[in-house]
Short mmCIF file of C-alpha atoms and ligand atoms in Angstrom, two decimals:
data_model
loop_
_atom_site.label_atom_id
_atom_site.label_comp_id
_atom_site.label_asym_id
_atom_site.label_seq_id
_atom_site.Cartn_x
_atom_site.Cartn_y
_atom_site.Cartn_z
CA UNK A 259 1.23 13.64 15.85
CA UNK A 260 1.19 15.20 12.33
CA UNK A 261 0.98 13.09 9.44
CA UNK A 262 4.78 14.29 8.01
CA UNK A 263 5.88 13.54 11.69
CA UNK A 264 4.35 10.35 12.17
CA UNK A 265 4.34 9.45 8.66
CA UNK A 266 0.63 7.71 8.79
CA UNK A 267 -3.13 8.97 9.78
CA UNK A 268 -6.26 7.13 10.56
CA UNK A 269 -9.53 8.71 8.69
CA UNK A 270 -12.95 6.90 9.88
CA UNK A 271 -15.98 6.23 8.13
CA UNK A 272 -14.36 7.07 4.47
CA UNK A 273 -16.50 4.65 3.01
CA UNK A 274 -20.33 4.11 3.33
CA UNK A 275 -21.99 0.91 3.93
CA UNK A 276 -23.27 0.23 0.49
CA UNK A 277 -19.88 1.59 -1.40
CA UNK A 278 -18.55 -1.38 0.88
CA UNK A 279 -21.02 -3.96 0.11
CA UNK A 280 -20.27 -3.65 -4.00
CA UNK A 281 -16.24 -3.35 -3.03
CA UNK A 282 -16.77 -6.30 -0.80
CA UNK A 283 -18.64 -8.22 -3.96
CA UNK A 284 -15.82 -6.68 -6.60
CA UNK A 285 -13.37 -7.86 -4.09
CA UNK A 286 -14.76 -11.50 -4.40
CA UNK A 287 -14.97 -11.39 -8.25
CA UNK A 288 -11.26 -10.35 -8.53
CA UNK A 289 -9.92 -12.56 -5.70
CA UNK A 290 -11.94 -15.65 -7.49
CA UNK A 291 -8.58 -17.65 -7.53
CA UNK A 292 -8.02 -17.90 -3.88
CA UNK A 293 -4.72 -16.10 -3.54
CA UNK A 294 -3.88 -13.89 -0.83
CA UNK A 295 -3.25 -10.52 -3.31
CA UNK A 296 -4.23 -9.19 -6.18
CA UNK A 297 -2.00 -6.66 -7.91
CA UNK A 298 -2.94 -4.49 -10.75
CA UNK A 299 -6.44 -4.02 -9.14
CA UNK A 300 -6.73 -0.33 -11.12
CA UNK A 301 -6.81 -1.93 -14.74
CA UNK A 302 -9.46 -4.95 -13.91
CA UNK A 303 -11.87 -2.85 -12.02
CA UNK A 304 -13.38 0.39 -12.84
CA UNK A 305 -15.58 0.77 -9.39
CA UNK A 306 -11.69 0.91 -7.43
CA UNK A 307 -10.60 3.15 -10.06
CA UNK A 308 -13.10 5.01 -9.41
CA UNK A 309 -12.91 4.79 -5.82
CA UNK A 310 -9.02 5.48 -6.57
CA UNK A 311 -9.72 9.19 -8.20
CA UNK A 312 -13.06 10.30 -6.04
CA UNK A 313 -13.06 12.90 -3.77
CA UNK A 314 -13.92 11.25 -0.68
CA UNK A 315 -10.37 9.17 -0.98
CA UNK A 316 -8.17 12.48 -2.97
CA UNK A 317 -9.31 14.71 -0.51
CA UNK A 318 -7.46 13.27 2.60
CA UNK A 319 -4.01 13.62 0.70
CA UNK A 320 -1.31 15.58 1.64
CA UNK A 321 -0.64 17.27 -1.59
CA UNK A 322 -2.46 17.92 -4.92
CA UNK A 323 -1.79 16.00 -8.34
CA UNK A 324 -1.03 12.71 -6.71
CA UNK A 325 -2.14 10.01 -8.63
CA UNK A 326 -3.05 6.18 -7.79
CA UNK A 327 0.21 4.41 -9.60
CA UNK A 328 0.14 1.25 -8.17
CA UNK A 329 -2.99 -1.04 -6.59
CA UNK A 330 -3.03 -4.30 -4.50
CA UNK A 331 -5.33 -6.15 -2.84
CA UNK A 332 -4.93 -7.81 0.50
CA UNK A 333 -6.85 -10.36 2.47
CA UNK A 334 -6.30 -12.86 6.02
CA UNK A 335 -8.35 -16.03 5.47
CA UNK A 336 -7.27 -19.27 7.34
CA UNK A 337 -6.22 -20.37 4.70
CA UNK A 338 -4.15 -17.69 3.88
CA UNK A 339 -3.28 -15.95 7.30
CA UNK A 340 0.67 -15.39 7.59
CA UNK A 341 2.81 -13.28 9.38
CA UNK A 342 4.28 -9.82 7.79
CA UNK A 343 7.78 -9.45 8.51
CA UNK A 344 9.04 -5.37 9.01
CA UNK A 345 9.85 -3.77 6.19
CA UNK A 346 9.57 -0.71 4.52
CA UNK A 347 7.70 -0.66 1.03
CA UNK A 348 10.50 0.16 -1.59
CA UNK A 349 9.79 -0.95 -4.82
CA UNK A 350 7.40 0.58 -7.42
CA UNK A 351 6.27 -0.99 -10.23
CA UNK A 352 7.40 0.57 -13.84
CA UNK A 353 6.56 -0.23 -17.47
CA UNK A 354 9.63 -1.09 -18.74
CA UNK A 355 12.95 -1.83 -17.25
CA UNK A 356 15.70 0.72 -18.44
CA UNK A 357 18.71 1.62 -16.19
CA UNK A 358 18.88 4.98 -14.44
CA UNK A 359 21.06 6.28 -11.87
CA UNK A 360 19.70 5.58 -8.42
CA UNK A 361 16.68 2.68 -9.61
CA UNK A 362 18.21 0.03 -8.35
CA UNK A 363 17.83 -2.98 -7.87
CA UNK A 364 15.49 -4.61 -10.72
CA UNK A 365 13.31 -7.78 -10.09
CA UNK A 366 10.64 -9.03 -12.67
CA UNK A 367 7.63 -10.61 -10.52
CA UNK A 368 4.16 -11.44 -11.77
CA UNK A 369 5.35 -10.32 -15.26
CA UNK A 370 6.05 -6.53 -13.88
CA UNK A 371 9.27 -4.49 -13.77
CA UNK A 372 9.89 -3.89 -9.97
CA UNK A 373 12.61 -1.31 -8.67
CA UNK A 374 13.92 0.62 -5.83
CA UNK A 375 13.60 4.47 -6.68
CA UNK A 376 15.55 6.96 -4.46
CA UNK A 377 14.22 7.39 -0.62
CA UNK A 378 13.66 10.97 -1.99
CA UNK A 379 11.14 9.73 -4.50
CA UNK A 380 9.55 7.30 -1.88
CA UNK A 381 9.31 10.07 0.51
CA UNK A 382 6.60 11.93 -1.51
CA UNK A 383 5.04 9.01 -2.06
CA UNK A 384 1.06 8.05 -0.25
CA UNK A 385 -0.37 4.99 0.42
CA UNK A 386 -4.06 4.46 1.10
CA UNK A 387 -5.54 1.67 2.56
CA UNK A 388 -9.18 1.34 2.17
CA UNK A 389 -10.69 -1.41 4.74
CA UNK A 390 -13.53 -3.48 3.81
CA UNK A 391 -13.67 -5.42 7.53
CA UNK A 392 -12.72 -4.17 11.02
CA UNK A 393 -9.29 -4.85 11.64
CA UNK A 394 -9.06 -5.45 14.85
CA UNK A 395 -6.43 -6.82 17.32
CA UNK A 396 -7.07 -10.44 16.55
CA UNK A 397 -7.56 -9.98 13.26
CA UNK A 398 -4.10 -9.62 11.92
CA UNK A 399 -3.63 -5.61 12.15
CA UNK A 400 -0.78 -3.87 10.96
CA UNK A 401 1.97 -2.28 13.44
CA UNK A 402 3.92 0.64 12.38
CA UNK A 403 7.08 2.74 14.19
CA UNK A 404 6.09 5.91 13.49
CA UNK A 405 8.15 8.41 12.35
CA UNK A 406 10.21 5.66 11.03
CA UNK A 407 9.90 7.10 7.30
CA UNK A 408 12.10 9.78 8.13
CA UNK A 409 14.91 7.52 8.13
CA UNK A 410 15.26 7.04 4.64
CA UNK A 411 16.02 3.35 3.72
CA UNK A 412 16.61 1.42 7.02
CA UNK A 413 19.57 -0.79 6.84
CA UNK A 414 17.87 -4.47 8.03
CA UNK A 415 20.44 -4.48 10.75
CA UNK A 416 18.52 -1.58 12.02
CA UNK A 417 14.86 -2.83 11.63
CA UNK A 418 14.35 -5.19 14.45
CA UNK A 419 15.96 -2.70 17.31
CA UNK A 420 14.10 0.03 15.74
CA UNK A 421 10.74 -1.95 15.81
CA UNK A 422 10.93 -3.57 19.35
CA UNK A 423 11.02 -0.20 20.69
CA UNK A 424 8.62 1.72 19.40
CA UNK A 425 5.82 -0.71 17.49
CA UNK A 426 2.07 0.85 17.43
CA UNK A 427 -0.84 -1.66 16.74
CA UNK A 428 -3.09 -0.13 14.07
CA UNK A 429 -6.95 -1.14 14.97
CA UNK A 430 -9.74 0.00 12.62
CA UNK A 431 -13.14 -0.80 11.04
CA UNK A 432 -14.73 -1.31 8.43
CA UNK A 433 -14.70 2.31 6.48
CA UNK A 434 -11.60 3.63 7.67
CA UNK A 435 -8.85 4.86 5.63
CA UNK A 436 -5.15 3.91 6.75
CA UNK A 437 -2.80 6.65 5.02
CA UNK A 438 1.13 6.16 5.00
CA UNK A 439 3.53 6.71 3.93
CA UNK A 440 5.49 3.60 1.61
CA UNK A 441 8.77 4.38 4.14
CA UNK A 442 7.74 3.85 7.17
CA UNK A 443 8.12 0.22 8.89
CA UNK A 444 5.27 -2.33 9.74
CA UNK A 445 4.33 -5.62 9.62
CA UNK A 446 1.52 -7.56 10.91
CA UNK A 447 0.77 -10.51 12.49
CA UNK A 448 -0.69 -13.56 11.69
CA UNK A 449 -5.13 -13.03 13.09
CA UNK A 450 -5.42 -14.80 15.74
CA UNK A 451 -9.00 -15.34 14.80
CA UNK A 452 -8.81 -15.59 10.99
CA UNK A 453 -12.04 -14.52 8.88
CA UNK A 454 -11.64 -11.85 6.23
CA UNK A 455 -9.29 -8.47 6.53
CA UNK A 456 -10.06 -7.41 3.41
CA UNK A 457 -7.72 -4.39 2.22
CA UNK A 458 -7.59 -2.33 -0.56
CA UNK A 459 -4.18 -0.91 -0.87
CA UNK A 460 -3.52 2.22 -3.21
CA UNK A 461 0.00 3.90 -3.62
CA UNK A 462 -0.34 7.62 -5.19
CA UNK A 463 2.57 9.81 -6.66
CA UNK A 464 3.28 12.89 -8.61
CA UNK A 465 2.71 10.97 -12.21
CA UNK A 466 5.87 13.22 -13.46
CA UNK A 467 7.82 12.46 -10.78
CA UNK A 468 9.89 9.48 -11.96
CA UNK A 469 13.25 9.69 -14.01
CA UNK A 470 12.82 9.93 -17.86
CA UNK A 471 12.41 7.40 -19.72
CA UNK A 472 11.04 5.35 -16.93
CA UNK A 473 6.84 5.56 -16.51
CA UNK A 474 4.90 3.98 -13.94
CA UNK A 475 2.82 0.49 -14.65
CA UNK A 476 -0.28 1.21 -14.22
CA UNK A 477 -0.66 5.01 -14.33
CA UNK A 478 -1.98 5.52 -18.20
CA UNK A 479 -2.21 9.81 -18.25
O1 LIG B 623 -1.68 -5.67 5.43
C1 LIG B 623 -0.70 -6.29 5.80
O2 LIG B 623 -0.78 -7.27 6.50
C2 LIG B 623 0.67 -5.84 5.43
C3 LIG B 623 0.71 -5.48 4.02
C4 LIG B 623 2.04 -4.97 3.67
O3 LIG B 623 3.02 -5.47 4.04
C5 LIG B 623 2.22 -3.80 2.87
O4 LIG B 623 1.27 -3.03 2.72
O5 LIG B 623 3.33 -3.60 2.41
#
């Protein structure tokens, strides 16, 4: 299945060994207060930056001048192992709040401006997600319905029918590269075996893309 068909693609061995090790040891340093994400990962750590903008990551996208505009990251600990409803990933995160037509609605988390663009902008939207462990199917994965991002945004009425039918387990390892894109459903479950599922996630957009005067939070030129 094509990546605009499916809306996601699996890339293996994207990152070497040793890359992983000092991600795995960044990783630590930035986690240091035991939470289960980190947001604004781009700002606090050059080495993701960098990882954010090289060509082994820029390479696998599926259009030039996308740029990383928002960062997370994401771990499954026992202590910090829960369940991910479905849901599609709608909100970006903008500098400041100002009200456009079709941005709606506006929630201030973590002391960042959080909308809902259009679908349309979503829709050219990328998310990478780098893993630093092997995810596999005790470990928490993530399911998908594919071609679910061609649906625009799915009423929640919709969601559970949608997912019952046509879930897809998403197994990987350490290395891989998860690409998809922000629209199309998933969740994951709780690992049945908890130990680390360490991911670095990375949304990428067309830095011009968004409606004047709003500009994205952590996308600097
Ligand atoms: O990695 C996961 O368990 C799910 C993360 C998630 O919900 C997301 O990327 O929006």
């Amino acid at each position: 299945m094509s990546f605009e068909a499916g809306g996601f693609a699996l890339f293996s061995s994207v990152v070497d060994e040793s890359t992983l090790e000092e991600l795995r040891a960044e990783f630590t340093r930035l986690h240091s207060g035991g939470t289960a994400g980190v947001r604004n990962v781009l700002e606090q750590s050059p080495l993701i930056a960098s990882l954010a903008n090289s060509e082994a990551l820029v390479r696998h996208l599926p259009a030039s001048g996308l740029k990383p505009v928002r960062s997370l990251l994401f771990d499954k600990t026992p202590e910090a192992n829960w369940p991910v409803a479905w849901h599609q990933d709608r909100t970006i995160t903008v500098k400041d709040r100002h009200e456009v037509d079709g941005y709606s609605p506006w929630t201030f988390k973590n002391q960042i401006h959080h909308v809902e663009p259009p679908a349309e902008l979503l829709a050219k939207m990328v998310t990478l997600r780098i893993h630093l462990d092997d995810g596999g199917p005790e470990n928490g994965p993530l399911s998908i319905v594919p071609g679910s991002h061609c649906q625009g945004k799915i009423p929640p009425d919709h969601i559970a029918g949608l997912a019952d039918a046509n879930a897809t387990v998403i197994t990987c390892v350490a290395g891989d590269v998860f690409m998809m894109r922000p629209l199309l459903l998933h969740s994951s479950r709780r690992a049945a075996k908890p130990g680390h599922r360490r991911v670095i996630h990375l949304e990428f957009a067309d830095p011009e893309i968004l409606e004047q005067p709003l500009s994205w939070a952590e996308w600097g030129g």
